[in-house]
PDB file of C-alpha atoms and ligand atoms in Angstrom:
ATOM      1  CA  MET A1188      85.531  87.245  46.948  1.00  0.00           C
ATOM      2  CA  LEU A1189      83.034  88.026  49.696  1.00  0.00           C
ATOM      3  CA  ASN A1190      82.881  85.192  52.225  1.00  0.00           C
ATOM      4  CA  LEU A1191      80.597  86.099  55.086  1.00  0.00           C
ATOM      5  CA  VAL A1192      79.831  84.034  58.168  1.00  0.00           C
ATOM      6  CA  LEU A1193      76.362  84.894  59.397  1.00  0.00           C
ATOM      7  CA  PHE A1194      76.431  83.988  63.071  1.00  0.00           C
ATOM      8  CA  GLY A1195      73.919  83.760  65.875  1.00  0.00           C
ATOM      9  CA  PRO A1196      71.829  81.315  67.891  1.00  0.00           C
ATOM     10  CA  PRO A1197      69.008  79.239  66.386  1.00  0.00           C
ATOM     11  CA  GLY A1198      66.133  81.582  65.555  1.00  0.00           C
ATOM     12  CA  ALA A1199      68.322  84.684  65.245  1.00  0.00           C
ATOM     13  CA  GLY A1200      67.221  85.251  61.626  1.00  0.00           C
ATOM     14  CA  LYS A1201      70.263  83.907  59.765  1.00  0.00           C
ATOM     15  CA  GLY A1202      68.206  82.058  57.153  1.00  0.00           C
ATOM     16  CA  THR A1203      65.915  85.033  56.470  1.00  0.00           C
ATOM     17  CA  GLN A1204      68.825  87.441  56.082  1.00  0.00           C
ATOM     18  CA  SER A1205      70.875  84.960  54.021  1.00  0.00           C
ATOM     19  CA  LYS A1206      68.120  84.793  51.409  1.00  0.00           C
ATOM     20  CA  LYS A1207      68.177  88.571  51.024  1.00  0.00           C
ATOM     21  CA  LEU A1208      71.976  88.772  50.980  1.00  0.00           C
ATOM     22  CA  ILE A1209      72.491  86.150  48.272  1.00  0.00           C
ATOM     23  CA  GLU A1210      70.113  88.098  46.035  1.00  0.00           C
ATOM     24  CA  LYS A1211      71.823  91.427  46.602  1.00  0.00           C
ATOM     25  CA  TYR A1212      75.402  90.180  46.296  1.00  0.00           C
ATOM     26  CA  ASP A1213      74.955  87.142  44.014  1.00  0.00           C
ATOM     27  CA  LEU A1214      76.530  84.758  46.517  1.00  0.00           C
ATOM     28  CA  ILE A1215      76.084  81.056  47.214  1.00  0.00           C
ATOM     29  CA  HIS A1216      74.160  80.248  50.393  1.00  0.00           C
ATOM     30  CA  LEU A1217      75.715  77.398  52.378  1.00  0.00           C
ATOM     31  CA  SER A1218      73.510  76.329  55.281  1.00  0.00           C
ATOM     32  CA  THR A1219      74.667  73.093  56.888  1.00  0.00           C
ATOM     33  CA  GLY A1220      71.207  72.731  58.487  1.00  0.00           C
ATOM     34  CA  ASP A1221      69.576  72.866  55.025  1.00  0.00           C
ATOM     35  CA  LEU A1222      72.164  70.452  53.617  1.00  0.00           C
ATOM     36  CA  LEU A1223      71.531  68.001  56.456  1.00  0.00           C
ATOM     37  CA  ARG A1224      67.749  68.256  56.017  1.00  0.00           C
ATOM     38  CA  GLY A1225      68.345  67.536  52.308  1.00  0.00           C
ATOM     39  CA  GLU A1226      70.225  64.349  53.254  1.00  0.00           C
ATOM     40  CA  ILE A1227      67.345  63.355  55.553  1.00  0.00           C
ATOM     41  CA  ALA A1228      64.790  63.975  52.805  1.00  0.00           C
ATOM     42  CA  GLN A1229      66.813  61.761  50.442  1.00  0.00           C
ATOM     43  CA  GLY A1230      67.051  59.043  53.090  1.00  0.00           C
ATOM     44  CA  THR A1231      70.861  58.749  52.896  1.00  0.00           C
ATOM     45  CA  ASP A1232      72.881  56.978  55.616  1.00  0.00           C
ATOM     46  CA  LEU A1233      74.359  60.338  56.589  1.00  0.00           C
ATOM     47  CA  GLY A1234      70.866  61.800  56.872  1.00  0.00           C
ATOM     48  CA  LEU A1235      69.627  58.935  59.030  1.00  0.00           C
ATOM     49  CA  GLU A1236      72.579  59.290  61.396  1.00  0.00           C
ATOM     50  CA  ALA A1237      72.250  63.092  61.569  1.00  0.00           C
ATOM     51  CA  LYS A1238      68.487  63.024  62.128  1.00  0.00           C
ATOM     52  CA  LYS A1239      68.813  61.358  65.539  1.00  0.00           C
ATOM     53  CA  LEU A1240      71.144  64.100  66.765  1.00  0.00           C
ATOM     54  CA  MET A1241      69.198  66.950  65.152  1.00  0.00           C
ATOM     55  CA  ASP A1242      65.861  65.802  66.590  1.00  0.00           C
ATOM     56  CA  ASP A1243      67.555  65.726  69.978  1.00  0.00           C
ATOM     57  CA  GLY A1244      68.926  69.280  69.603  1.00  0.00           C
ATOM     58  CA  LYS A1245      72.567  68.179  69.488  1.00  0.00           C
ATOM     59  CA  LEU A1246      75.290  69.088  67.023  1.00  0.00           C
ATOM     60  CA  VAL A1247      76.292  66.519  64.394  1.00  0.00           C
ATOM     61  CA  PRO A1248      80.009  65.573  64.295  1.00  0.00           C
ATOM     62  CA  ASP A1249      82.441  68.150  62.920  1.00  0.00           C
ATOM     63  CA  ALA A1250      83.784  65.780  60.235  1.00  0.00           C
ATOM     64  CA  VAL A1251      80.295  65.390  58.730  1.00  0.00           C
ATOM     65  CA  VAL A1252      79.605  69.104  58.250  1.00  0.00           C
ATOM     66  CA  ILE A1253      83.190  69.940  57.241  1.00  0.00           C
ATOM     67  CA  GLY A1254      82.971  67.258  54.521  1.00  0.00           C
ATOM     68  CA  MET A1255      79.691  68.700  53.232  1.00  0.00           C
ATOM     69  CA  ILE A1256      81.103  72.237  53.102  1.00  0.00           C
ATOM     70  CA  SER A1257      84.269  71.044  51.364  1.00  0.00           C
ATOM     71  CA  ASN A1258      82.154  69.365  48.652  1.00  0.00           C
ATOM     72  CA  LYS A1259      80.087  72.514  48.153  1.00  0.00           C
ATOM     73  CA  LEU A1260      83.175  74.729  47.855  1.00  0.00           C
ATOM     74  CA  ASP A1261      84.558  72.366  45.210  1.00  0.00           C
ATOM     75  CA  ALA A1262      81.240  72.316  43.358  1.00  0.00           C
ATOM     76  CA  ASN A1263      81.059  76.146  43.192  1.00  0.00           C
ATOM     77  CA  LYS A1264      84.550  77.111  42.052  1.00  0.00           C
ATOM     78  CA  GLU A1265      83.328  80.081  40.003  1.00  0.00           C
ATOM     79  CA  ALA A1266      81.254  81.609  42.816  1.00  0.00           C
ATOM     80  CA  LYS A1267      81.601  85.300  43.684  1.00  0.00           C
ATOM     81  CA  GLY A1268      81.524  84.341  47.327  1.00  0.00           C
ATOM     82  CA  PHE A1269      79.621  82.459  50.006  1.00  0.00           C
ATOM     83  CA  ILE A1270      77.309  83.122  52.907  1.00  0.00           C
ATOM     84  CA  PHE A1271      77.986  80.566  55.621  1.00  0.00           C
ATOM     85  CA  ASP A1272      74.809  80.093  57.668  1.00  0.00           C
ATOM     86  CA  GLY A1273      74.885  77.798  60.699  1.00  0.00           C
ATOM     87  CA  PHE A1274      78.521  76.930  59.992  1.00  0.00           C
ATOM     88  CA  PRO A1275      81.073  77.013  61.586  1.00  0.00           C
ATOM     89  CA  ARG A1276      79.421  75.992  64.864  1.00  0.00           C
ATOM     90  CA  THR A1277      82.572  74.867  66.725  1.00  0.00           C
ATOM     91  CA  VAL A1278      86.100  76.235  66.847  1.00  0.00           C
ATOM     92  CA  ALA A1279      87.305  73.029  65.117  1.00  0.00           C
ATOM     93  CA  GLN A1280      84.919  73.780  62.235  1.00  0.00           C
ATOM     94  CA  ALA A1281      86.175  77.373  62.043  1.00  0.00           C
ATOM     95  CA  GLU A1282      89.783  76.160  61.859  1.00  0.00           C
ATOM     96  CA  ALA A1283      88.882  73.659  59.154  1.00  0.00           C
ATOM     97  CA  LEU A1284      87.056  76.340  57.159  1.00  0.00           C
ATOM     98  CA  ASP A1285      90.099  78.627  57.274  1.00  0.00           C
ATOM     99  CA  GLN A1286      92.237  75.780  55.942  1.00  0.00           C
ATOM    100  CA  LEU A1287      89.767  74.862  53.199  1.00  0.00           C
ATOM    101  CA  LEU A1288      89.578  78.464  52.004  1.00  0.00           C
ATOM    102  CA  GLU A1289      93.334  78.964  52.250  1.00  0.00           C
ATOM    103  CA  SER A1290      93.871  75.937  50.007  1.00  0.00           C
ATOM    104  CA  LYS A1291      91.723  77.787  47.455  1.00  0.00           C
ATOM    105  CA  GLN A1292      93.673  81.064  47.896  1.00  0.00           C
ATOM    106  CA  SER A1293      90.664  82.562  49.638  1.00  0.00           C
ATOM    107  CA  ALA A1294      89.642  83.564  53.172  1.00  0.00           C
ATOM    108  CA  ILE A1295      86.719  84.603  55.350  1.00  0.00           C
ATOM    109  CA  SER A1296      85.977  88.321  54.864  1.00  0.00           C
ATOM    110  CA  GLY A1297      84.275  88.570  58.234  1.00  0.00           C
ATOM    111  CA  MET A1298      81.608  87.384  60.626  1.00  0.00           C
ATOM    112  CA  THR A1299      78.380  89.200  61.438  1.00  0.00           C
ATOM    113  CA  ALA A1300      76.598  88.055  64.588  1.00  0.00           C
ATOM    114  CA  LEU A1301      72.877  88.621  65.139  1.00  0.00           C
ATOM    115  CA  GLU A1302      72.143  89.158  68.828  1.00  0.00           C
ATOM    116  CA  VAL A1303      68.758  88.000  70.117  1.00  0.00           C
ATOM    117  CA  ASN A1304      67.814  87.176  73.726  1.00  0.00           C
ATOM    118  CA  ASP A1305      66.877  83.604  74.708  1.00  0.00           C
ATOM    119  CA  ASP A1306      63.164  84.303  75.393  1.00  0.00           C
ATOM    120  CA  GLU A1307      62.716  85.869  71.973  1.00  0.00           C
ATOM    121  CA  LEU A1308      64.558  82.934  70.326  1.00  0.00           C
ATOM    122  CA  GLU A1309      62.277  80.401  71.990  1.00  0.00           C
ATOM    123  CA  ARG A1310      59.195  82.368  70.945  1.00  0.00           C
ATOM    124  CA  ARG A1311      60.382  82.659  67.326  1.00  0.00           C
ATOM    125  CA  LEU A1312      61.345  78.989  67.017  1.00  0.00           C
ATOM    126  CA  LEU A1313      58.010  77.751  68.391  1.00  0.00           C
ATOM    127  CA  GLU A1314      56.245  80.081  65.958  1.00  0.00           C
ATOM    128  CA  ARG A1315      58.412  78.883  63.046  1.00  0.00           C
ATOM    129  CA  GLY A1316      57.727  75.258  64.027  1.00  0.00           C
ATOM    130  CA  LYS A1317      54.017  75.716  63.224  1.00  0.00           C
ATOM    131  CA  GLU A1318      54.941  76.397  59.582  1.00  0.00           C
ATOM    132  CA  SER A1319      58.271  74.627  59.048  1.00  0.00           C
ATOM    133  CA  GLY A1320      57.203  71.245  60.363  1.00  0.00           C
ATOM    134  CA  ARG A1321      60.745  70.876  61.718  1.00  0.00           C
ATOM    135  CA  PRO A1322      60.659  68.428  64.646  1.00  0.00           C
ATOM    136  CA  ASP A1323      63.435  70.384  66.383  1.00  0.00           C
ATOM    137  CA  ASP A1324      61.288  73.550  66.323  1.00  0.00           C
ATOM    138  CA  ALA A1325      58.216  71.875  67.804  1.00  0.00           C
ATOM    139  CA  ASN A1326      59.420  70.986  71.279  1.00  0.00           C
ATOM    140  CA  PRO A1327      60.401  73.633  73.887  1.00  0.00           C
ATOM    141  CA  GLU A1328      62.784  71.191  75.565  1.00  0.00           C
ATOM    142  CA  VAL A1329      64.681  70.547  72.314  1.00  0.00           C
ATOM    143  CA  ILE A1330      64.745  74.283  71.593  1.00  0.00           C
ATOM    144  CA  ARG A1331      66.328  74.968  74.971  1.00  0.00           C
ATOM    145  CA  LYS A1332      68.873  72.196  74.332  1.00  0.00           C
ATOM    146  CA  ARG A1333      69.802  73.768  70.978  1.00  0.00           C
ATOM    147  CA  ILE A1334      70.301  77.149  72.667  1.00  0.00           C
ATOM    148  CA  LYS A1335      72.467  75.451  75.310  1.00  0.00           C
ATOM    149  CA  GLU A1336      74.556  73.724  72.597  1.00  0.00           C
ATOM    150  CA  TYR A1337      74.987  77.155  71.031  1.00  0.00           C
ATOM    151  CA  ASN A1338      76.119  78.765  74.285  1.00  0.00           C
ATOM    152  CA  ASP A1339      78.464  75.880  75.169  1.00  0.00           C
ATOM    153  CA  LYS A1340      80.024  74.989  71.818  1.00  0.00           C
ATOM    154  CA  THR A1341      79.213  77.666  69.255  1.00  0.00           C
ATOM    155  CA  ALA A1342      79.514  80.992  71.102  1.00  0.00           C
ATOM    156  CA  PRO A1343      83.342  80.549  71.395  1.00  0.00           C
ATOM    157  CA  VAL A1344      83.552  80.711  67.585  1.00  0.00           C
ATOM    158  CA  ALA A1345      82.954  84.490  67.901  1.00  0.00           C
ATOM    159  CA  GLY A1346      86.264  84.772  69.777  1.00  0.00           C
ATOM    160  CA  PHE A1347      88.017  82.883  66.991  1.00  0.00           C
ATOM    161  CA  TYR A1348      87.048  85.600  64.489  1.00  0.00           C
ATOM    162  CA  GLN A1349      87.531  88.408  67.025  1.00  0.00           C
ATOM    163  CA  ASN A1350      91.167  87.321  67.282  1.00  0.00           C
ATOM    164  CA  GLN A1351      91.452  87.838  63.527  1.00  0.00           C
ATOM    165  CA  ASN A1352      89.701  91.247  63.705  1.00  0.00           C
ATOM    166  CA  LYS A1353      86.862  89.785  61.673  1.00  0.00           C
ATOM    167  CA  PHE A1354      83.912  90.084  64.052  1.00  0.00           C
ATOM    168  CA  LYS A1355      81.003  92.519  64.260  1.00  0.00           C
ATOM    169  CA  ASN A1356      77.759  92.037  66.154  1.00  0.00           C
ATOM    170  CA  ILE A1357      74.450  93.726  65.486  1.00  0.00           C
ATOM    171  CA  ASN A1358      71.050  93.780  67.141  1.00  0.00           C
ATOM    172  CA  GLY A1359      68.962  90.937  65.710  1.00  0.00           C
ATOM    173  CA  VAL A1360      65.673  92.252  67.134  1.00  0.00           C
ATOM    174  CA  GLY A1361      63.781  94.677  64.915  1.00  0.00           C
ATOM    175  CA  SER A1362      62.361  94.745  61.408  1.00  0.00           C
ATOM    176  CA  VAL A1363      63.843  92.414  58.789  1.00  0.00           C
ATOM    177  CA  GLU A1364      64.676  95.454  56.622  1.00  0.00           C
ATOM    178  CA  ASP A1365      66.453  97.359  59.412  1.00  0.00           C
ATOM    179  CA  ILE A1366      68.552  94.327  60.304  1.00  0.00           C
ATOM    180  CA  PHE A1367      69.324  93.753  56.611  1.00  0.00           C
ATOM    181  CA  GLY A1368      70.512  97.378  56.403  1.00  0.00           C
ATOM    182  CA  ALA A1369      72.785  96.897  59.407  1.00  0.00           C
ATOM    183  CA  ILE A1370      74.306  93.752  57.853  1.00  0.00           C
ATOM    184  CA  ILE A1371      74.922  95.623  54.596  1.00  0.00           C
ATOM    185  CA  ASP A1372      76.771  98.332  56.539  1.00  0.00           C
ATOM    186  CA  VAL A1373      79.011  95.651  58.054  1.00  0.00           C
ATOM    187  CA  ILE A1374      79.639  94.058  54.640  1.00  0.00           C
ATOM    188  CA  GLU A1375      80.636  97.450  53.221  1.00  0.00           C
ATOM    189  CA  GLU A1376      83.173  97.726  56.065  1.00  0.00           C
ATOM    190  CA  TYR A1377      84.594  94.266  55.297  1.00  0.00           C
ATOM    191  CA  SER A1378      84.767  95.070  51.588  1.00  0.00           C
ATOM    192  CA  LYS A1379      86.935  98.192  52.053  1.00  0.00           C
TER     193      LYS A1379
HETATM  194  P1  AMP B1807      69.999  74.806  61.706  1.00  0.00           P
HETATM  195  O1  AMP B1807      69.128  74.605  60.514  1.00  0.00           O
HETATM  196  O2  AMP B1807      71.241  75.604  61.382  1.00  0.00           O
HETATM  197  O3  AMP B1807      69.254  75.325  62.905  1.00  0.00           O
HETATM  198  O4  AMP B1807      70.550  73.365  62.116  1.00  0.00           O
HETATM  199  C1  AMP B1807      69.665  72.334  62.534  1.00  0.00           C
HETATM  200  C2  AMP B1807      70.456  71.227  63.208  1.00  0.00           C
HETATM  201  O5  AMP B1807      71.387  70.670  62.279  1.00  0.00           O
HETATM  202  C3  AMP B1807      71.315  71.661  64.396  1.00  0.00           C
HETATM  203  O6  AMP B1807      70.572  71.701  65.609  1.00  0.00           O
HETATM  204  C4  AMP B1807      72.373  70.563  64.406  1.00  0.00           C
HETATM  205  O7  AMP B1807      71.855  69.368  64.930  1.00  0.00           O
HETATM  206  C5  AMP B1807      72.618  70.339  62.930  1.00  0.00           C
HETATM  207  N1  AMP B1807      73.677  71.234  62.395  1.00  0.00           N
HETATM  208  C6  AMP B1807      73.520  72.206  61.461  1.00  0.00           C
HETATM  209  N2  AMP B1807      74.689  72.802  61.196  1.00  0.00           N
HETATM  210  C7  AMP B1807      75.614  72.212  61.996  1.00  0.00           C
HETATM  211  C8  AMP B1807      77.000  72.393  62.201  1.00  0.00           C
HETATM  212  N3  AMP B1807      77.688  73.350  61.541  1.00  0.00           N
HETATM  213  N4  AMP B1807      77.623  71.606  63.109  1.00  0.00           N
HETATM  214  C9  AMP B1807      76.953  70.644  63.771  1.00  0.00           C
HETATM  215  N5  AMP B1807      75.646  70.418  63.640  1.00  0.00           N
HETATM  216  C10 AMP B1807      74.962  71.193  62.753  1.00  0.00           C
END
């Protein structure tokens, strides 16, 4: 099984690259952001609760996203593998993911981190907001809060995978194709 964590701050290009990777490797794309937006669109209680935090640029509670990922793993038992996009975002989530996969006799193959500087992230997110209609992409203050949440709570997740020798970072600035090529090189390494 190929289980890849695509890592990086908001606006790093995880969603764009995930779409290309699932096509090439026939994997299931698990984006907790997409799953949460789905809950909001359906007007569920979970969605209503999450929306307040998301619109404010804050992380939703670990238990919420871990529960969603657990359900998706159970619902895709025959999958060739998964791309985790925007999850895990805290060390507690990373620990829970290891346990969930272990209980299914599986494991994370590795993490690939896309490195992009803060100014470029802000520019990309504001640009994306014009098309996506996402409230959290429309406001520079919320964008900066999301980047701060990433630096405070999510960046340490890289160390979690580094300790397991499952971490590689690549430059996330450049053409979509070049970055895709660099991710493929990393995947080939993890697949050896
Ligand atoms: P994203 O689409 O990955 O940028 O996520 C949008 C928002 O959803 C984030 O700013 C968080 O509020 C929430 N979110 C998505 N994934 C997670 C996660 N793994 N842990 C906590 N909050 C999350």
